[in-house]
Coordinates of C-alpha atoms in Angstrom, one line a residue:
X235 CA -21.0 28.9 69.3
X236 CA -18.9 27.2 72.1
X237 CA -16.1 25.0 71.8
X238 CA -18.1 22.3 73.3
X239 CA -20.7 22.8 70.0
X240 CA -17.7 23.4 67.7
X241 CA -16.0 19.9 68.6
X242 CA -19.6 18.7 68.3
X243 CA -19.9 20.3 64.8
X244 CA -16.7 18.2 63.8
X245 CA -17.6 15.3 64.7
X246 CA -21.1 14.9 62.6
X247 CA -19.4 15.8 59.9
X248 CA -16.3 13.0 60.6
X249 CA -19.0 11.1 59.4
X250 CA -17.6 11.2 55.6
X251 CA -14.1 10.1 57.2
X252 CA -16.0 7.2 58.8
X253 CA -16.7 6.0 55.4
X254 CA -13.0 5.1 55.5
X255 CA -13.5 1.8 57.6
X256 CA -16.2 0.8 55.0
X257 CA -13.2 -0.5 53.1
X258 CA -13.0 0.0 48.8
X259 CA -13.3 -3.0 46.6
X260 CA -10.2 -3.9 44.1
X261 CA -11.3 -3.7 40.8
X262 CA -9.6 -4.2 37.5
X263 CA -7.9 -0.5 35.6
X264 CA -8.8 -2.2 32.0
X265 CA -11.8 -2.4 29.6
X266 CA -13.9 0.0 31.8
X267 CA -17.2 -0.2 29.8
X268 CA -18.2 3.8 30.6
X269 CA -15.1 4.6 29.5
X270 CA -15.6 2.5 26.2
X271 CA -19.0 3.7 25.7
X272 CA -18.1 7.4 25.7
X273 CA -15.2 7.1 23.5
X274 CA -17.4 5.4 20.8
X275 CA -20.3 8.0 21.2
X276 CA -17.1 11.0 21.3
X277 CA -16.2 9.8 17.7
X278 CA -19.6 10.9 16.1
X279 CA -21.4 13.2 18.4
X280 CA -19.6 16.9 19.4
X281 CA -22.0 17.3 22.2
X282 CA -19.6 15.2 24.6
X283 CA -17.1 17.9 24.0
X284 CA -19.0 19.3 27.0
X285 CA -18.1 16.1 28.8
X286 CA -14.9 16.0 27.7
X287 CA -11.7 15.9 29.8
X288 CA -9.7 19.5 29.7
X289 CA -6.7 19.7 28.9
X290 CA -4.3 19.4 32.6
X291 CA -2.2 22.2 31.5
X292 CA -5.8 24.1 30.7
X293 CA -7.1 26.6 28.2
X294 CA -5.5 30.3 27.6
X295 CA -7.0 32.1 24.6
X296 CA -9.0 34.7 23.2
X297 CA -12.6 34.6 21.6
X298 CA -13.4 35.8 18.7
X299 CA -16.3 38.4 17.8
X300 CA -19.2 37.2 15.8
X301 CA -21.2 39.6 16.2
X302 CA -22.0 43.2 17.8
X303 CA -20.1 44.6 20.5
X304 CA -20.1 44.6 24.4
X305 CA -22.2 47.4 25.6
X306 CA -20.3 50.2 27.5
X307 CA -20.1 49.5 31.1
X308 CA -19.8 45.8 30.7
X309 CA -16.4 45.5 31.8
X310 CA -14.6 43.1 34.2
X311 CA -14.3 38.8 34.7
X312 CA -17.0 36.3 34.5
X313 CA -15.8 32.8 36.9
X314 CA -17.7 29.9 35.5
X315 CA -16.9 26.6 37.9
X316 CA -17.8 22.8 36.8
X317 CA -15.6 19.8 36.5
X318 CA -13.6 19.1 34.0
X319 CA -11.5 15.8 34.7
X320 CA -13.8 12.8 34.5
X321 CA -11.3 9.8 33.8
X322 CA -7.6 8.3 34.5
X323 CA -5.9 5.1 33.0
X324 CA -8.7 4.4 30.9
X325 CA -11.3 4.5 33.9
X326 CA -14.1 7.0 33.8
X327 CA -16.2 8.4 36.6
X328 CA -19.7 7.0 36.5
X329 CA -21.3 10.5 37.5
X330 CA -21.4 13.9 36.2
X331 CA -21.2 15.5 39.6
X332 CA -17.4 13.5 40.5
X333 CA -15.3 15.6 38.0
X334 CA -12.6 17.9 39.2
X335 CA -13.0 21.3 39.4
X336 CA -12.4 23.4 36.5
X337 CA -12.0 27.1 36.9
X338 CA -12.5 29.2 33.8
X339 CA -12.3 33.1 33.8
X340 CA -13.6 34.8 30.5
X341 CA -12.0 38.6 30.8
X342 CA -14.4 41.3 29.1
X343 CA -12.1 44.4 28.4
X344 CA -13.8 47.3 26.1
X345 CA -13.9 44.9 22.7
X346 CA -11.6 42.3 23.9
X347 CA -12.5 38.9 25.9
X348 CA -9.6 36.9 27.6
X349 CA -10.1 33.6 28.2
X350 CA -8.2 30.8 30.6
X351 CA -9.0 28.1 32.3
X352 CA -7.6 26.2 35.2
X353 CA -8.0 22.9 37.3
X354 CA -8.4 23.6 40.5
X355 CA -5.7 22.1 42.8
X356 CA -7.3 20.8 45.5
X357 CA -5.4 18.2 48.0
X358 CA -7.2 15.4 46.0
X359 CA -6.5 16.8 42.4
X360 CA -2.6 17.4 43.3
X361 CA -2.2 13.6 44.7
X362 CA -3.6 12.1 41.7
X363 CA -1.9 14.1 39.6
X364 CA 1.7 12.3 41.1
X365 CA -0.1 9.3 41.2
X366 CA -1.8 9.1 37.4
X367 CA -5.2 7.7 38.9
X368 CA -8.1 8.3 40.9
X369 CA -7.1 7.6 44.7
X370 CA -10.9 8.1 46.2
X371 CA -13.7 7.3 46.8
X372 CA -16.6 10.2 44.9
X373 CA -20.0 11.5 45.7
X374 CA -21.3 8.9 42.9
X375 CA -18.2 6.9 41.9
X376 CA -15.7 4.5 43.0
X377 CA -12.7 4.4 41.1
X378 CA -10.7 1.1 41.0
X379 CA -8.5 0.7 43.9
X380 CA -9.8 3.6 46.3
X381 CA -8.8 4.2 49.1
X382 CA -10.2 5.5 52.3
X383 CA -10.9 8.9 53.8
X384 CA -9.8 10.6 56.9
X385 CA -12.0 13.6 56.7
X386 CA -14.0 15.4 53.8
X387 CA -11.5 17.1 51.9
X388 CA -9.7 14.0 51.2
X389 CA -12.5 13.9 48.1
X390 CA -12.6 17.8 47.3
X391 CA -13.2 18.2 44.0
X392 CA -14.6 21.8 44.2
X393 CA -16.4 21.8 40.9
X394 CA -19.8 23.2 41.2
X395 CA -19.7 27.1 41.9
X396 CA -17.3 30.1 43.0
X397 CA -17.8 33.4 44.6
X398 CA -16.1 36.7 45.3
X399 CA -15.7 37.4 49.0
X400 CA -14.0 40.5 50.0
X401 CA -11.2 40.1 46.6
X402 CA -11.5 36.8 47.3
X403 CA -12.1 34.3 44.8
X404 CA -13.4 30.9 46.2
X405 CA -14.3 27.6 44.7
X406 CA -17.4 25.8 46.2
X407 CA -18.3 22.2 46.7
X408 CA -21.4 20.3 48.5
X409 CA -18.9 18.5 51.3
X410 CA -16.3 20.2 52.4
X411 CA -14.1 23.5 52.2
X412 CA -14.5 26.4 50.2
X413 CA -11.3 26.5 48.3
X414 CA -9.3 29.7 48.2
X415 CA -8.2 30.8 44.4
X416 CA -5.9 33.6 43.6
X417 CA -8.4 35.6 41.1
X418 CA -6.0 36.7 38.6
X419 CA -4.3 33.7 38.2
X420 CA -6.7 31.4 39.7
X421 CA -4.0 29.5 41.4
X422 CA -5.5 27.3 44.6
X423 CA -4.0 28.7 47.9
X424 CA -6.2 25.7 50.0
X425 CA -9.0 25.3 51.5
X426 CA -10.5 28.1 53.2
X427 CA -10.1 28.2 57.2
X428 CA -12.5 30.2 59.0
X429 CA -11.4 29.8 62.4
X430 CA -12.4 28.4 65.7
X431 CA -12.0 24.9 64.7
X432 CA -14.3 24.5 61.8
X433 CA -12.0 23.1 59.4
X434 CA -13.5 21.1 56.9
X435 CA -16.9 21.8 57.9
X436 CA -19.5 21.6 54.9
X437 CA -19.6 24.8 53.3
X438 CA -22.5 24.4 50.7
X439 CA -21.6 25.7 47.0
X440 CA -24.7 28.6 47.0
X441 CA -24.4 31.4 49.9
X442 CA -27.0 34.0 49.7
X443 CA -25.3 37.6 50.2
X444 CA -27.6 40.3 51.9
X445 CA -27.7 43.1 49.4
X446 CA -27.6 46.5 52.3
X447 CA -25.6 44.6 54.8
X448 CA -23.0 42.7 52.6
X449 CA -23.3 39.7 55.0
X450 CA -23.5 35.6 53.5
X451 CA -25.5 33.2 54.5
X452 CA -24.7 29.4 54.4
X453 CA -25.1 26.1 55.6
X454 CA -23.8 22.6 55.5
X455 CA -25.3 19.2 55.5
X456 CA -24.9 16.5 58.0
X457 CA -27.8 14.2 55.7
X458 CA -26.9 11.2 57.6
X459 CA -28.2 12.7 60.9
X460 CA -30.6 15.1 59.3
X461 CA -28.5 18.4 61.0
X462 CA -27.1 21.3 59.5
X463 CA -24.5 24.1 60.1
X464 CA -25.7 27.1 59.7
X465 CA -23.0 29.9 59.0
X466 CA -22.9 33.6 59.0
X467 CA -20.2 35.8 57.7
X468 CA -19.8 38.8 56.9
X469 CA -18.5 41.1 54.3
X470 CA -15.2 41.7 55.3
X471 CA -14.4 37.8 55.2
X472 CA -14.5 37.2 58.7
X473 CA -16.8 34.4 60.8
X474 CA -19.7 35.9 62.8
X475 CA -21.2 32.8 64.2
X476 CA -22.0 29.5 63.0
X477 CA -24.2 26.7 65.0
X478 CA -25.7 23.2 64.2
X479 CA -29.7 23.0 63.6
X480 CA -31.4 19.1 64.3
X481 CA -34.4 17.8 63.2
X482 CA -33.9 18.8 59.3
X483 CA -34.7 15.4 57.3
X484 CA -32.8 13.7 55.5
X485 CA -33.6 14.9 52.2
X486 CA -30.8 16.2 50.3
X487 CA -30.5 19.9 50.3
X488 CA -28.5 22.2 47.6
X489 CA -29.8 25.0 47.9
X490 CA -31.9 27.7 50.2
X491 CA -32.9 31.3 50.2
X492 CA -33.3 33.9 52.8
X493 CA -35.8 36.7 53.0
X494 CA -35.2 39.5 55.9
X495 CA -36.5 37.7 58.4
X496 CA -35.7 33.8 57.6
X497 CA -33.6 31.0 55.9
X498 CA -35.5 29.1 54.0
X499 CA -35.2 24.9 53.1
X500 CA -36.8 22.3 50.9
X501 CA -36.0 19.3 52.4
X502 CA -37.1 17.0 49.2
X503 CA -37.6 13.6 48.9
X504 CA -34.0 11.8 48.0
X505 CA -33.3 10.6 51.6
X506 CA -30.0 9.6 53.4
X507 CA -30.7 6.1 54.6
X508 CA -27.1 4.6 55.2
X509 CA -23.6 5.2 54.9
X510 CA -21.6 3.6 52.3
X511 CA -19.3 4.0 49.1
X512 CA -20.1 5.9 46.9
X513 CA -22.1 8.0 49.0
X514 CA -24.9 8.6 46.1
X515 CA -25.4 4.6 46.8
X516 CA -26.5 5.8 50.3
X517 CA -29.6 7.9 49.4
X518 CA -33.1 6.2 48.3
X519 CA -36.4 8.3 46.9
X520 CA -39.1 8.4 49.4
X521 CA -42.8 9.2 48.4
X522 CA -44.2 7.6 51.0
X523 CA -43.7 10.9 53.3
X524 CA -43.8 14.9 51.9
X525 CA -41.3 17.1 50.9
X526 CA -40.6 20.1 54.1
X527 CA -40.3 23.6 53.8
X528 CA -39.1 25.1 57.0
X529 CA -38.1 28.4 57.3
X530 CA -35.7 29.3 60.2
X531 CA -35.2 32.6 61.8
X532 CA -31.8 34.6 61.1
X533 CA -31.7 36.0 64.3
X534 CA -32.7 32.9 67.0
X535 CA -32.0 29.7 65.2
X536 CA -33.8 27.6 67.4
X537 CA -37.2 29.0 65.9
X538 CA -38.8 27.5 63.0
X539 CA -41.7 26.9 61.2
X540 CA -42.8 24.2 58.6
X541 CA -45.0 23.1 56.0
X542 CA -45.6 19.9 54.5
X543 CA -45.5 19.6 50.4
X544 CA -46.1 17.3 47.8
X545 CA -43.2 14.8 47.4
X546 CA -40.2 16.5 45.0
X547 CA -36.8 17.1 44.2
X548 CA -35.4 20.1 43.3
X549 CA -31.5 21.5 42.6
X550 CA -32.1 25.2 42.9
X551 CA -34.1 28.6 43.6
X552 CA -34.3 31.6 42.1
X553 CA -35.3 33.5 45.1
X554 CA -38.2 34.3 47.8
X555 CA -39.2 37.5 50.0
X556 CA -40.8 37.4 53.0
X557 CA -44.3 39.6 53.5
X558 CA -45.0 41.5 56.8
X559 CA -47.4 38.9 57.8
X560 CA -44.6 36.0 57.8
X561 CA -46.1 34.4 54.1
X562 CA -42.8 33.4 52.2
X563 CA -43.1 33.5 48.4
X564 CA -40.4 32.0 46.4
X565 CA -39.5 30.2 42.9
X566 CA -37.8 26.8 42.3
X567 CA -36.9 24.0 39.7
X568 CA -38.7 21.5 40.9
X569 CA -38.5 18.0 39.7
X570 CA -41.6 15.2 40.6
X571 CA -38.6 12.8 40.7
X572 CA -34.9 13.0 41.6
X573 CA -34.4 10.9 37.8
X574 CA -32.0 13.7 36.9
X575 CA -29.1 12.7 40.1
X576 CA -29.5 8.8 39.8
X577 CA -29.8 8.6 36.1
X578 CA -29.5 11.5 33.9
X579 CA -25.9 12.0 35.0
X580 CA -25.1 8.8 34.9
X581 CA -26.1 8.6 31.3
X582 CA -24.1 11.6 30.4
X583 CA -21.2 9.8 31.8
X584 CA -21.2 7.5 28.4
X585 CA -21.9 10.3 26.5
X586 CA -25.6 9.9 26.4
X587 CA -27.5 13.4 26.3
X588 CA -30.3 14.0 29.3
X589 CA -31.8 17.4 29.9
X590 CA -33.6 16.4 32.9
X591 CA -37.7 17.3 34.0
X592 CA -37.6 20.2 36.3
X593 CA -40.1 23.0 36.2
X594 CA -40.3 26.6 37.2
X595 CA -43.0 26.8 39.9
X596 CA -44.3 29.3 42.1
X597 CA -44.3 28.2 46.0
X598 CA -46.6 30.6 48.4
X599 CA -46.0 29.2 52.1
X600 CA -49.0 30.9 54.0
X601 CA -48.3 32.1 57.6
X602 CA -50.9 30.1 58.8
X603 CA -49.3 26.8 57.6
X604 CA -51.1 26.6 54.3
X605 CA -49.3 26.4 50.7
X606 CA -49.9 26.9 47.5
X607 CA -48.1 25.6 44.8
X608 CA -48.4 27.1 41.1
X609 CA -46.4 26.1 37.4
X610 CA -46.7 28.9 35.6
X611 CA -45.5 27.3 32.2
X612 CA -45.1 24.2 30.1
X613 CA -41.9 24.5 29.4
X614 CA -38.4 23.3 31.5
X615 CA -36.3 25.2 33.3
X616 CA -33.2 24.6 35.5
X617 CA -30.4 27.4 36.7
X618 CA -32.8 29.8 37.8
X619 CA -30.7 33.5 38.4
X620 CA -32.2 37.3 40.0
X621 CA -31.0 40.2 40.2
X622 CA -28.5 40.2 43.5
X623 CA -29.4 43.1 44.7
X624 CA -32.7 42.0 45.0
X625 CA -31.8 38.9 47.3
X626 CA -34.3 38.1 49.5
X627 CA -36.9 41.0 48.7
X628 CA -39.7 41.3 46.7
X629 CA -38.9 41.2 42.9
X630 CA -40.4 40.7 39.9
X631 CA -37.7 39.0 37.3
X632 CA -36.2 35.3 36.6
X633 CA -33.6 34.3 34.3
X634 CA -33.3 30.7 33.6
X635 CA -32.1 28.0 30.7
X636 CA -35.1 27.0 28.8
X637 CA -36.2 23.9 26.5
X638 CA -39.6 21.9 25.9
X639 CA -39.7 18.3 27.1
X640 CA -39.0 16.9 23.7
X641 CA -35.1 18.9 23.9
X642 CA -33.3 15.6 25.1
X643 CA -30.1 16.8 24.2
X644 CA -30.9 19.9 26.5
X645 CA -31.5 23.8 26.7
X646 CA -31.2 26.2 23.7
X647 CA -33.1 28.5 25.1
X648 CA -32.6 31.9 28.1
X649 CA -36.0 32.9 29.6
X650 CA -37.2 35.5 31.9
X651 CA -40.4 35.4 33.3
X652 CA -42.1 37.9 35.8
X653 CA -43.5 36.3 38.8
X654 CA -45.5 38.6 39.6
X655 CA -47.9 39.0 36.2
X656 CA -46.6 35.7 34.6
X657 CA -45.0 38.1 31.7
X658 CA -42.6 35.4 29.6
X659 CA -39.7 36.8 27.6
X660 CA -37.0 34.1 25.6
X661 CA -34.7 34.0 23.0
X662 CA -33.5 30.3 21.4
X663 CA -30.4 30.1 20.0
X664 CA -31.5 27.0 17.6
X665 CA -30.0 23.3 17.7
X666 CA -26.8 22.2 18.5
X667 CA -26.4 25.8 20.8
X668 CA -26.4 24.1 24.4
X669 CA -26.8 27.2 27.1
X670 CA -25.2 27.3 30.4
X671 CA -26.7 29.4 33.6
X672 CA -27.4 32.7 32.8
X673 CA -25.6 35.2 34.8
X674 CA -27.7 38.8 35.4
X675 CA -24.9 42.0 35.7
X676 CA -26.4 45.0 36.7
X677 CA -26.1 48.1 34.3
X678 CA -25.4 50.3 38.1
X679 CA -26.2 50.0 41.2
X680 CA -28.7 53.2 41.3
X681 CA -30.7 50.9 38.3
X682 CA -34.1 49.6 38.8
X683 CA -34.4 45.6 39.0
X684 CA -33.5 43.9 35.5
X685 CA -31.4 47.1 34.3
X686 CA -28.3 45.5 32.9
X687 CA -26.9 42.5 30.7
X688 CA -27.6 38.5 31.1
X689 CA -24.3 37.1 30.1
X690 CA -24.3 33.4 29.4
X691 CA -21.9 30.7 28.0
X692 CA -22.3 27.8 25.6
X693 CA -21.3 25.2 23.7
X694 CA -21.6 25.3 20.0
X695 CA -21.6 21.5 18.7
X696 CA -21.3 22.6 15.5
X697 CA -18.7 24.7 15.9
X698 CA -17.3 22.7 18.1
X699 CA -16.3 25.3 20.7
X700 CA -17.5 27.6 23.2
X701 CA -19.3 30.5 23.1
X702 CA -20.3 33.7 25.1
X703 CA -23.4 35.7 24.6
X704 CA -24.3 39.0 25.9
X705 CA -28.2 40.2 26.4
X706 CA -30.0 43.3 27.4
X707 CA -31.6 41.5 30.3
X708 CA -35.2 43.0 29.9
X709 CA -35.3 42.2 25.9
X710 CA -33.7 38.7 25.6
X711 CA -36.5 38.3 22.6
X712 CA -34.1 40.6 20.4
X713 CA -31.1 38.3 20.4
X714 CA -28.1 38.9 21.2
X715 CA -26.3 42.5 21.1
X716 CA -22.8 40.5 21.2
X717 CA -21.3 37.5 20.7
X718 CA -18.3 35.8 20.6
X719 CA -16.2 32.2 20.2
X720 CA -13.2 30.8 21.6
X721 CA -11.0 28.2 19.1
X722 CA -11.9 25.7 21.7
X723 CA -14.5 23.5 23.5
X724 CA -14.7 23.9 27.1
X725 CA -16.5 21.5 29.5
X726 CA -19.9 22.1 31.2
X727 CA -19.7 24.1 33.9
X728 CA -22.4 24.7 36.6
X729 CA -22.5 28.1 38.3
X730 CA -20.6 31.3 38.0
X731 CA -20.0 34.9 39.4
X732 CA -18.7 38.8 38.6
X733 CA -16.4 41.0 39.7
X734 CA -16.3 43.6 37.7

């Protein structure tokens, strides 16, 4: 990439430091009615513990067995990222997705777990921290008072995933840097700089990691002129290129997948039609045009091809291979609507439970620009997982959070479900057990796909704390072989990785 694209780069994404001119209404700090609402739903419902503001100073503790023990070779630190700070003098933010980032490392050592959890200090966290309020604007939120941005990290919160990249922990976020995180303490060191003047440049919150080569895939999105950055990196850490694709739509993206030959994007139907505050206000659902799959080639990004779908929406993938005659098969949560990111959330904000409509389905996009689209099941399904060594190659096995359309209050329930012969595996933990994504460890890496452990948190309403519950992958119908429970709540997180 030249310097000429890389200045170029910066400037489509100054686009979220533009939004600084659009000026932030004064509003009173007193008798926020979100605020009000949760607090009076708090007092007789324990599932808003998993909405709940964390404690600033955080959690250190230890859980306590229930039952069974962990199975030898399970042995190192599960990072679960989400926010975890949703309010400030009495003024609460009005969407799930605007809460600071909250790092949590659970510790699995022979038959002890560890457990601490930290806010991530981001530039944004650490000035309203001094200040005692919310200072900016947020994806779906504007706090009383805002002010303006110069650039996108001015509204960091990275709160929705972290990876391990060469012994280095980093917290993820849709808009901005990847933030660097000590991994034993999981003190922030600041946002991750990659060189060659990309500062600040979107660095989406799901790489895909080749399994032989070690390299990661990502991109970031630039909705409001329908580009995106692609970037490639490899495993020591270190940039290998990174360039700007046009002509995407302006469908918000969260996710992708690669296969060996291509990267692969639904562009769904939840367009980017103007800029403003908050910059959720900005997007509008379109079914008056389809959804796009287009599927770009890792080695020349200016080839493509694409397919026009049925309108949707969709979070996340489980994964996709690519077969020697260029036909992509993949897996995805798909939504008919994008309810769950301009209401759901929104809902949850005042303590209202919403589980959201999204499906497991099975996409087949034919090299002679046909598709095929299959549901394979009645039930929900969100937080799709595979094994990573099986990243973009042909597999059999997903893990996801389960629950049946009448589950308001959300999954109970792991899954696992072959896509090749439909096979369905699932294990319910029973009411008032709300599951978080489950995380697939292998046993080795010499063992076939699925040998290993799916390791999943959860909050126990009853119990009012959280839990962590440990699976033989392929048998998740047998229960649990260990489980264990911290003397605390923790909020929901979103997505997590090992290093063991």
């Amino acid at each position: 990439m030249t310097e000429m694209s890389r200045r170029h780069a910066l400037t489509l994404f100054a686009a979220v430091g533009g939004a600084a001119g659009l000026g932030a209404p004064v509003r009173a700090l007193s008798g926020d009615p979100i605020y009000e609402a949760y607090q009076a739903n708090a007092r007789n419902d324990p599932w808003t513990l998993g909405v709940r503001d964390a404690p600033a100073s955080g959690f250190d503790g230890e859980a306590r067995r229930l039952h069974g023990r962990l199975p030898r070779g399970l042995s190192g630190t599960l990072y679960r990222n989400g926010p975890g700070r949703y309010s400030r003098q009495d003024w609460r933010y009005r969407h799930w997705f605007d809460g600071d980032g909250f790092l949590q490392a659970w510790q699995l050592d022979g038959n002890r777990i560890a457990h601490r959890g930290r806010f991530i200090e981001t530039s944004k966290w650490q000035a309203e921290e001094a200040a005692g309020r919310f200072l900016t604007p947020a994806f779906g939120s504007m706090p009383p008072d805002a002010g303006g941005l110069t650039g996108p990290d001015d509204m960091n919160v990275a709160n929705t995933s972290v990876m391990m990249l060469n012994g280095e922990l980093l917290a993820l976020w849709e808009g901005g840097s990847a933030w660097s995180l000590d991994a034993e303490t999981l003190q922030a060191r600041g946002p991750r700089r990659w060189g060659s003047g990309l500062d600040g440049v979107h660095f989406s919150a799901h790489p895909k990691v080749e399994p032989e080569t070690g390299i990661v895939w990502n991109f970031g999105q630039d909705a409001y002129g329908e580009r995106l950055v692609l970037w490639k990196i490899g495993a020591d850490g270190n940039l290998i290129d990174a360039g700007l694709v046009d002509d995407i739509g302006a469908g918000m993206i969260h996710d992708f997948i690669i296969t060996e030959r291509s990267l692969v994007f639904l562009v769904g139907n939840l367009h980017h039609e103007r800029l403003r505050l908050p910059f959720l206000d900005g997007f509008a659902w379109r079914d008056d045009v389809p959804m796009r799959a287009i599927a770009i080639d890792k080695n020349d990004w200016s080839q493509r091809r694409t397919w026009e779908l049925p309108p949707g929406f969709l979070f996340h993938f489980g994964g996709g291979w690519e077969e020697r005659d260029g036909t992509i098969r993949l897996d995805a949560a798909l939504s008919p609507n994008a309810d769950v990111i301009l209401e759901d959330v929104r809902d949850i904000m005042r303590g209202v439970p919403r589980a959201g409509n999204s499906r497991m389905q099975l996409v087949t996009l034919s090299s002679r620009g046909h598709f095929r689209i299959e549901t394979p099941g009645d039930g929900l399904a969100e937080f799709p997982q595979v094994d990573p060594r099986y990243t973009g190659k042909r597999r059999q096995y997903t893990w996801h959070v389960d629950w049946t359309p009448d589950q308001a209050r959300g999954a109970t329930a792991i899954a696992r479900r072959n896509v090749l012969t439909g096979a369905f595996d699932r294990y319910d933990h029973g009411p008032g057990v709300y599951v978080e994504e489950p995380l697939f460890i292998p046993a080795s890496r010499r063992s076939a796909e699925g040998e290993g452990w799916i390791v999943h948190t959860a909050l126990n309403a009853e119990a009012r704390a959280t839990e962590l519950h440990v699976f033989d992958a392929l048998n998740l119908s047998a229960g649990p072989q260990s489980s264990w429970r911290l003397p605390y709540a923790c909020p929901f997180g979103f997505h997590g990785c090992w290093r063991g």
